[in-house]
Amino acid sequence: MKVLLLNGSPHRSGCTATALKEIEQQLAQEGIDTETYHLGSQPLRSCLSCRLCATLGKCTITSDGVNDFIDMAARSDAFIFGSPVHYASATGAITTFLDRAFFAGSWAFRFKPGAAIVSARRAGTTAALDQLNKYFLFNNMPLIPSQYWNMVHGSVAADVAADAEGLQIMRTLARNAVWLLKALAVAKENGIDHPTLEEPRMRTNFIR
């Protein structure tokens, strides 16, 4: 089993990375492999709404790592996305990145468990979590629970390392991810697979 971690911060070793590291270490103790994708400060283009990905299964923009991330997702069993909070939202970079990854590669994520974590100096965390959780909920993905909001606080990594409650929430999240992965594996071994989606998918608007 493998969990794919996404660090949506431009800082490789900052606050968000510190929280993800706590999760990674707990997963390792539980015998779960991890892979981390660092979004960094690479330039990202927004979705062009060309819709060619619907037939290609990948994004037509190849100048960044979105398609690489989709390939990594296909090899993974669960996901944890981390982002700093900017103006009570996830970063513009991770939003652009996930918009394209999920639109082009929803097949690689569907029915696999996921969770989001956020870091902030003070506030805006719950709004950012709500934003990120929609990627999972709109794609038939079980949401991994924890014991409170999946957030850590601090201005620098050392602050987060001292956030005892926040780090405990990260460890609980990791243990719950393992529990959910194992429960799904047992279900599949006993002939209980994910639901079959209705086809064709209905797409309507509110114009009458």
C-alpha atoms as a PDB file:
ATOM      1  CA  MET A   1       0.000   0.000   0.000  1.00  0.00           C
ATOM      2  CA  LYS A   2       1.209   3.501  -0.822  1.00  0.00           C
ATOM      3  CA  VAL A   3       0.036   6.962   0.232  1.00  0.00           C
ATOM      4  CA  LEU A   4       0.857   9.902  -2.030  1.00  0.00           C
ATOM      5  CA  LEU A   5       1.591  13.149  -0.184  1.00  0.00           C
ATOM      6  CA  LEU A   6       1.375  16.512  -1.936  1.00  0.00           C
ATOM      7  CA  ASN A   7       3.236  19.483  -0.477  1.00  0.00           C
ATOM      8  CA  GLY A   8       1.453  22.474  -1.980  1.00  0.00           C
ATOM      9  CA  SER A   9       3.803  24.993  -0.396  1.00  0.00           C
ATOM     10  CA  PRO A  10       6.582  26.768  -2.299  1.00  0.00           C
ATOM     11  CA  HIS A  11       8.826  25.860   0.667  1.00  0.00           C
ATOM     12  CA  ARG A  12      10.223  22.328   0.638  1.00  0.00           C
ATOM     13  CA  SER A  13      10.940  22.318   4.394  1.00  0.00           C
ATOM     14  CA  GLY A  14       8.414  24.798   5.777  1.00  0.00           C
ATOM     15  CA  CYS A  15       5.329  24.552   7.962  1.00  0.00           C
ATOM     16  CA  THR A  16       3.277  22.383   5.613  1.00  0.00           C
ATOM     17  CA  ALA A  17       6.199  20.029   5.038  1.00  0.00           C
ATOM     18  CA  THR A  18       6.652  19.650   8.799  1.00  0.00           C
ATOM     19  CA  ALA A  19       3.046  18.500   9.192  1.00  0.00           C
ATOM     20  CA  LEU A  20       3.328  16.127   6.240  1.00  0.00           C
ATOM     21  CA  LYS A  21       6.574  14.719   7.675  1.00  0.00           C
ATOM     22  CA  GLU A  22       4.754  13.827  10.894  1.00  0.00           C
ATOM     23  CA  ILE A  23       2.175  11.941   8.839  1.00  0.00           C
ATOM     24  CA  GLU A  24       4.865  10.255   6.748  1.00  0.00           C
ATOM     25  CA  GLN A  25       6.708   9.053   9.848  1.00  0.00           C
ATOM     26  CA  GLN A  26       3.535   7.607  11.384  1.00  0.00           C
ATOM     27  CA  LEU A  27       2.646   5.848   8.135  1.00  0.00           C
ATOM     28  CA  ALA A  28       6.138   4.343   8.016  1.00  0.00           C
ATOM     29  CA  GLN A  29       5.669   2.994  11.539  1.00  0.00           C
ATOM     30  CA  GLU A  30       2.461   1.348  10.317  1.00  0.00           C
ATOM     31  CA  GLY A  31       4.302  -0.282   7.398  1.00  0.00           C
ATOM     32  CA  ILE A  32       2.840   1.965   4.695  1.00  0.00           C
ATOM     33  CA  ASP A  33       4.995   3.276   1.842  1.00  0.00           C
ATOM     34  CA  THR A  34       4.815   6.954   0.945  1.00  0.00           C
ATOM     35  CA  GLU A  35       5.788   9.164  -1.956  1.00  0.00           C
ATOM     36  CA  THR A  36       5.912  12.946  -1.747  1.00  0.00           C
ATOM     37  CA  TYR A  37       5.387  15.408  -4.575  1.00  0.00           C
ATOM     38  CA  HIS A  38       6.711  18.899  -3.813  1.00  0.00           C
ATOM     39  CA  LEU A  39       4.835  21.509  -5.805  1.00  0.00           C
ATOM     40  CA  GLY A  40       7.509  24.103  -5.118  1.00  0.00           C
ATOM     41  CA  SER A  41       7.588  27.376  -7.034  1.00  0.00           C
ATOM     42  CA  GLN A  42       7.352  26.005 -10.572  1.00  0.00           C
ATOM     43  CA  PRO A  43       5.227  28.055 -13.007  1.00  0.00           C
ATOM     44  CA  LEU A  44       1.758  26.564 -13.508  1.00  0.00           C
ATOM     45  CA  ARG A  45      -0.785  27.251 -16.233  1.00  0.00           C
ATOM     46  CA  SER A  46      -4.497  27.298 -15.493  1.00  0.00           C
ATOM     47  CA  CYS A  47      -6.892  24.857 -17.134  1.00  0.00           C
ATOM     48  CA  LEU A  48      -7.619  25.857 -20.738  1.00  0.00           C
ATOM     49  CA  SER A  49     -11.033  24.171 -20.719  1.00  0.00           C
ATOM     50  CA  CYS A  50     -10.095  22.505 -24.001  1.00  0.00           C
ATOM     51  CA  ARG A  51     -11.678  19.262 -22.722  1.00  0.00           C
ATOM     52  CA  LEU A  52      -9.281  17.156 -24.791  1.00  0.00           C
ATOM     53  CA  CYS A  53      -8.282  15.396 -21.572  1.00  0.00           C
ATOM     54  CA  ALA A  54     -11.678  13.670 -21.577  1.00  0.00           C
ATOM     55  CA  THR A  55     -10.462  11.441 -24.404  1.00  0.00           C
ATOM     56  CA  LEU A  56      -6.713  11.513 -23.702  1.00  0.00           C
ATOM     57  CA  GLY A  57      -6.877  10.722 -19.980  1.00  0.00           C
ATOM     58  CA  LYS A  58      -4.158  13.292 -19.362  1.00  0.00           C
ATOM     59  CA  CYS A  59      -3.695  17.059 -19.511  1.00  0.00           C
ATOM     60  CA  THR A  60      -2.717  18.625 -22.829  1.00  0.00           C
ATOM     61  CA  ILE A  61      -0.451  21.090 -20.986  1.00  0.00           C
ATOM     62  CA  THR A  62       2.859  19.276 -20.634  1.00  0.00           C
ATOM     63  CA  SER A  63       5.106  22.102 -19.412  1.00  0.00           C
ATOM     64  CA  ASP A  64       4.723  21.180 -15.723  1.00  0.00           C
ATOM     65  CA  GLY A  65       4.233  18.099 -13.555  1.00  0.00           C
ATOM     66  CA  VAL A  66       0.464  17.578 -13.614  1.00  0.00           C
ATOM     67  CA  ASN A  67       0.636  14.481 -15.812  1.00  0.00           C
ATOM     68  CA  ASP A  68       3.515  13.091 -13.755  1.00  0.00           C
ATOM     69  CA  PHE A  69       1.353  13.555 -10.663  1.00  0.00           C
ATOM     70  CA  ILE A  70      -1.558  11.735 -12.318  1.00  0.00           C
ATOM     71  CA  ASP A  71       0.783   8.832 -13.072  1.00  0.00           C
ATOM     72  CA  MET A  72       1.896   8.803  -9.435  1.00  0.00           C
ATOM     73  CA  ALA A  73      -1.739   8.872  -8.323  1.00  0.00           C
ATOM     74  CA  ALA A  74      -2.520   5.838 -10.452  1.00  0.00           C
ATOM     75  CA  ARG A  75       0.163   3.917  -8.531  1.00  0.00           C
ATOM     76  CA  SER A  76      -1.104   5.084  -5.124  1.00  0.00           C
ATOM     77  CA  ASP A  77      -3.839   3.859  -2.813  1.00  0.00           C
ATOM     78  CA  ALA A  78      -4.588   7.021  -0.813  1.00  0.00           C
ATOM     79  CA  PHE A  79      -3.756  10.730  -0.787  1.00  0.00           C
ATOM     80  CA  ILE A  80      -2.978  13.532   1.638  1.00  0.00           C
ATOM     81  CA  PHE A  81      -2.763  17.052   0.216  1.00  0.00           C
ATOM     82  CA  GLY A  82      -1.121  19.809   2.241  1.00  0.00           C
ATOM     83  CA  SER A  83      -1.307  23.550   1.677  1.00  0.00           C
ATOM     84  CA  PRO A  84      -0.474  26.791   3.460  1.00  0.00           C
ATOM     85  CA  VAL A  85      -3.383  29.168   3.937  1.00  0.00           C
ATOM     86  CA  HIS A  86      -3.386  32.257   1.695  1.00  0.00           C
ATOM     87  CA  TYR A  87      -6.277  34.672   2.179  1.00  0.00           C
ATOM     88  CA  ALA A  88      -8.379  31.981   3.919  1.00  0.00           C
ATOM     89  CA  SER A  89      -7.890  29.629   0.963  1.00  0.00           C
ATOM     90  CA  ALA A  90      -5.512  26.986  -0.309  1.00  0.00           C
ATOM     91  CA  THR A  91      -2.692  28.438  -2.391  1.00  0.00           C
ATOM     92  CA  GLY A  92      -3.370  29.490  -5.953  1.00  0.00           C
ATOM     93  CA  ALA A  93      -0.695  27.041  -7.095  1.00  0.00           C
ATOM     94  CA  ILE A  94      -2.223  23.949  -5.509  1.00  0.00           C
ATOM     95  CA  THR A  95      -5.676  24.975  -6.682  1.00  0.00           C
ATOM     96  CA  THR A  96      -4.491  25.340 -10.281  1.00  0.00           C
ATOM     97  CA  PHE A  97      -2.562  22.065  -9.998  1.00  0.00           C
ATOM     98  CA  LEU A  98      -5.433  20.024  -8.553  1.00  0.00           C
ATOM     99  CA  ASP A  99      -8.042  21.554 -10.869  1.00  0.00           C
ATOM    100  CA  ARG A 100      -6.137  20.153 -13.822  1.00  0.00           C
ATOM    101  CA  ALA A 101      -5.063  16.891 -12.180  1.00  0.00           C
ATOM    102  CA  PHE A 102      -8.607  15.979 -11.164  1.00  0.00           C
ATOM    103  CA  PHE A 103     -10.228  17.166 -14.388  1.00  0.00           C
ATOM    104  CA  ALA A 104      -7.770  15.269 -16.579  1.00  0.00           C
ATOM    105  CA  GLY A 105      -7.040  12.311 -14.312  1.00  0.00           C
ATOM    106  CA  SER A 106     -10.070  11.721 -12.114  1.00  0.00           C
ATOM    107  CA  TRP A 107      -9.792   8.023 -12.998  1.00  0.00           C
ATOM    108  CA  ALA A 108      -6.508   7.815 -11.054  1.00  0.00           C
ATOM    109  CA  PHE A 109      -8.068   9.111  -7.814  1.00  0.00           C
ATOM    110  CA  ARG A 110     -11.651   7.794  -7.841  1.00  0.00           C
ATOM    111  CA  PHE A 111     -12.771   5.638  -4.874  1.00  0.00           C
ATOM    112  CA  LYS A 112      -9.384   5.976  -3.146  1.00  0.00           C
ATOM    113  CA  PRO A 113      -9.288   7.593   0.340  1.00  0.00           C
ATOM    114  CA  GLY A 114      -8.025  11.139   0.679  1.00  0.00           C
ATOM    115  CA  ALA A 115      -7.528  13.929   3.197  1.00  0.00           C
ATOM    116  CA  ALA A 116      -6.312  17.515   3.256  1.00  0.00           C
ATOM    117  CA  ILE A 117      -4.180  19.281   5.829  1.00  0.00           C
ATOM    118  CA  VAL A 118      -3.419  22.993   6.072  1.00  0.00           C
ATOM    119  CA  SER A 119      -0.981  25.232   7.924  1.00  0.00           C
ATOM    120  CA  ALA A 120      -1.501  28.823   8.939  1.00  0.00           C
ATOM    121  CA  ARG A 121      -0.089  31.435  11.246  1.00  0.00           C
ATOM    122  CA  ARG A 122      -3.497  32.045  12.771  1.00  0.00           C
ATOM    123  CA  ALA A 123      -6.772  31.750  10.843  1.00  0.00           C
ATOM    124  CA  GLY A 124      -8.462  30.872   7.537  1.00  0.00           C
ATOM    125  CA  THR A 125      -7.774  27.175   7.997  1.00  0.00           C
ATOM    126  CA  THR A 126     -11.318  25.810   8.016  1.00  0.00           C
ATOM    127  CA  ALA A 127     -12.202  27.614   4.777  1.00  0.00           C
ATOM    128  CA  ALA A 128      -9.084  26.228   3.098  1.00  0.00           C
ATOM    129  CA  LEU A 129      -9.867  22.703   4.307  1.00  0.00           C
ATOM    130  CA  ASP A 130     -13.399  22.939   2.978  1.00  0.00           C
ATOM    131  CA  GLN A 131     -12.034  24.007  -0.401  1.00  0.00           C
ATOM    132  CA  LEU A 132      -9.538  21.133  -0.631  1.00  0.00           C
ATOM    133  CA  ASN A 133     -11.956  18.488   0.628  1.00  0.00           C
ATOM    134  CA  LYS A 134     -14.217  19.100  -2.361  1.00  0.00           C
ATOM    135  CA  TYR A 135     -11.678  17.466  -4.674  1.00  0.00           C
ATOM    136  CA  PHE A 136     -12.254  14.217  -2.788  1.00  0.00           C
ATOM    137  CA  LEU A 137     -15.976  14.540  -2.233  1.00  0.00           C
ATOM    138  CA  PHE A 138     -16.731  15.401  -5.866  1.00  0.00           C
ATOM    139  CA  ASN A 139     -14.785  12.353  -7.058  1.00  0.00           C
ATOM    140  CA  ASN A 140     -16.359   9.514  -5.033  1.00  0.00           C
ATOM    141  CA  MET A 141     -13.416   9.381  -2.631  1.00  0.00           C
ATOM    142  CA  PRO A 142     -13.792   8.385   1.056  1.00  0.00           C
ATOM    143  CA  LEU A 143     -12.622  11.206   3.330  1.00  0.00           C
ATOM    144  CA  ILE A 144     -10.051  10.086   5.914  1.00  0.00           C
ATOM    145  CA  PRO A 145     -11.071  11.322   9.403  1.00  0.00           C
ATOM    146  CA  SER A 146      -9.044  12.571  12.333  1.00  0.00           C
ATOM    147  CA  GLN A 147      -9.880  13.794  15.834  1.00  0.00           C
ATOM    148  CA  TYR A 148     -10.232  17.507  14.987  1.00  0.00           C
ATOM    149  CA  TRP A 149      -9.561  19.935  12.162  1.00  0.00           C
ATOM    150  CA  ASN A 150      -6.547  18.824  10.084  1.00  0.00           C
ATOM    151  CA  MET A 151      -4.475  21.928  10.741  1.00  0.00           C
ATOM    152  CA  VAL A 152      -1.229  23.083  12.285  1.00  0.00           C
ATOM    153  CA  HIS A 153      -0.246  26.584  13.308  1.00  0.00           C
ATOM    154  CA  GLY A 154       2.958  28.563  13.098  1.00  0.00           C
ATOM    155  CA  SER A 155       4.911  31.128  11.143  1.00  0.00           C
ATOM    156  CA  VAL A 156       7.965  28.894  10.698  1.00  0.00           C
ATOM    157  CA  ALA A 157       8.625  25.156  10.781  1.00  0.00           C
ATOM    158  CA  ALA A 158       9.879  25.319  14.383  1.00  0.00           C
ATOM    159  CA  ASP A 159       6.498  26.705  15.461  1.00  0.00           C
ATOM    160  CA  VAL A 160       4.702  23.774  13.872  1.00  0.00           C
ATOM    161  CA  ALA A 161       7.133  21.334  15.509  1.00  0.00           C
ATOM    162  CA  ALA A 162       5.971  22.787  18.841  1.00  0.00           C
ATOM    163  CA  ASP A 163       2.248  22.525  18.000  1.00  0.00           C
ATOM    164  CA  ALA A 164       1.591  19.418  20.104  1.00  0.00           C
ATOM    165  CA  GLU A 165      -2.121  19.256  19.331  1.00  0.00           C
ATOM    166  CA  GLY A 166      -1.662  19.809  15.614  1.00  0.00           C
ATOM    167  CA  LEU A 167       0.990  17.097  15.333  1.00  0.00           C
ATOM    168  CA  GLN A 168      -1.171  14.658  17.281  1.00  0.00           C
ATOM    169  CA  ILE A 169      -3.985  15.333  14.804  1.00  0.00           C
ATOM    170  CA  MET A 170      -1.564  14.517  11.965  1.00  0.00           C
ATOM    171  CA  ARG A 171      -0.570  11.208  13.594  1.00  0.00           C
ATOM    172  CA  THR A 172      -4.210  10.300  14.194  1.00  0.00           C
ATOM    173  CA  LEU A 173      -4.960  11.091  10.567  1.00  0.00           C
ATOM    174  CA  ALA A 174      -2.156   8.759   9.473  1.00  0.00           C
ATOM    175  CA  ARG A 175      -3.375   5.907  11.668  1.00  0.00           C
ATOM    176  CA  ASN A 176      -6.915   6.364  10.406  1.00  0.00           C
ATOM    177  CA  ALA A 177      -5.643   6.281   6.823  1.00  0.00           C
ATOM    178  CA  VAL A 178      -4.019   2.905   7.515  1.00  0.00           C
ATOM    179  CA  TRP A 179      -7.191   1.601   9.161  1.00  0.00           C
ATOM    180  CA  LEU A 180      -9.307   2.683   6.211  1.00  0.00           C
ATOM    181  CA  LEU A 181      -6.886   1.235   3.648  1.00  0.00           C
ATOM    182  CA  LYS A 182      -6.814  -2.111   5.443  1.00  0.00           C
ATOM    183  CA  ALA A 183     -10.602  -2.161   5.811  1.00  0.00           C
ATOM    184  CA  LEU A 184     -11.046  -1.507   2.096  1.00  0.00           C
ATOM    185  CA  ALA A 185      -8.534  -4.242   1.257  1.00  0.00           C
ATOM    186  CA  VAL A 186     -10.421  -6.775   3.397  1.00  0.00           C
ATOM    187  CA  ALA A 187     -13.701  -5.724   1.789  1.00  0.00           C
ATOM    188  CA  LYS A 188     -12.263  -6.241  -1.684  1.00  0.00           C
ATOM    189  CA  GLU A 189     -10.854  -9.642  -0.730  1.00  0.00           C
ATOM    190  CA  ASN A 190     -14.373 -10.645   0.296  1.00  0.00           C
ATOM    191  CA  GLY A 191     -16.003  -9.526  -2.942  1.00  0.00           C
ATOM    192  CA  ILE A 192     -17.124  -6.082  -1.793  1.00  0.00           C
ATOM    193  CA  ASP A 193     -15.865  -3.557  -4.320  1.00  0.00           C
ATOM    194  CA  HIS A 194     -16.711   0.093  -4.858  1.00  0.00           C
ATOM    195  CA  PRO A 195     -20.139   0.971  -6.296  1.00  0.00           C
ATOM    196  CA  THR A 196     -20.695   1.018 -10.046  1.00  0.00           C
ATOM    197  CA  LEU A 197     -21.267   4.535 -11.315  1.00  0.00           C
ATOM    198  CA  GLU A 198     -24.371   5.286 -13.347  1.00  0.00           C
ATOM    199  CA  GLU A 199     -23.769   5.837 -17.049  1.00  0.00           C
ATOM    200  CA  PRO A 200     -24.181   8.137 -18.790  1.00  0.00           C
ATOM    201  CA  ARG A 201     -23.418  10.841 -16.265  1.00  0.00           C
ATOM    202  CA  MET A 202     -26.139  13.463 -16.166  1.00  0.00           C
ATOM    203  CA  ARG A 203     -24.997  17.042 -16.770  1.00  0.00           C
ATOM    204  CA  THR A 204     -27.794  19.597 -16.635  1.00  0.00           C
ATOM    205  CA  ASN A 205     -28.110  23.274 -15.846  1.00  0.00           C
ATOM    206  CA  PHE A 206     -30.849  25.392 -14.319  1.00  0.00           C
ATOM    207  CA  ILE A 207     -32.093  27.017 -17.505  1.00  0.00           C
ATOM    208  CA  ARG A 208     -35.689  26.037 -18.283  1.00  0.00           C
END
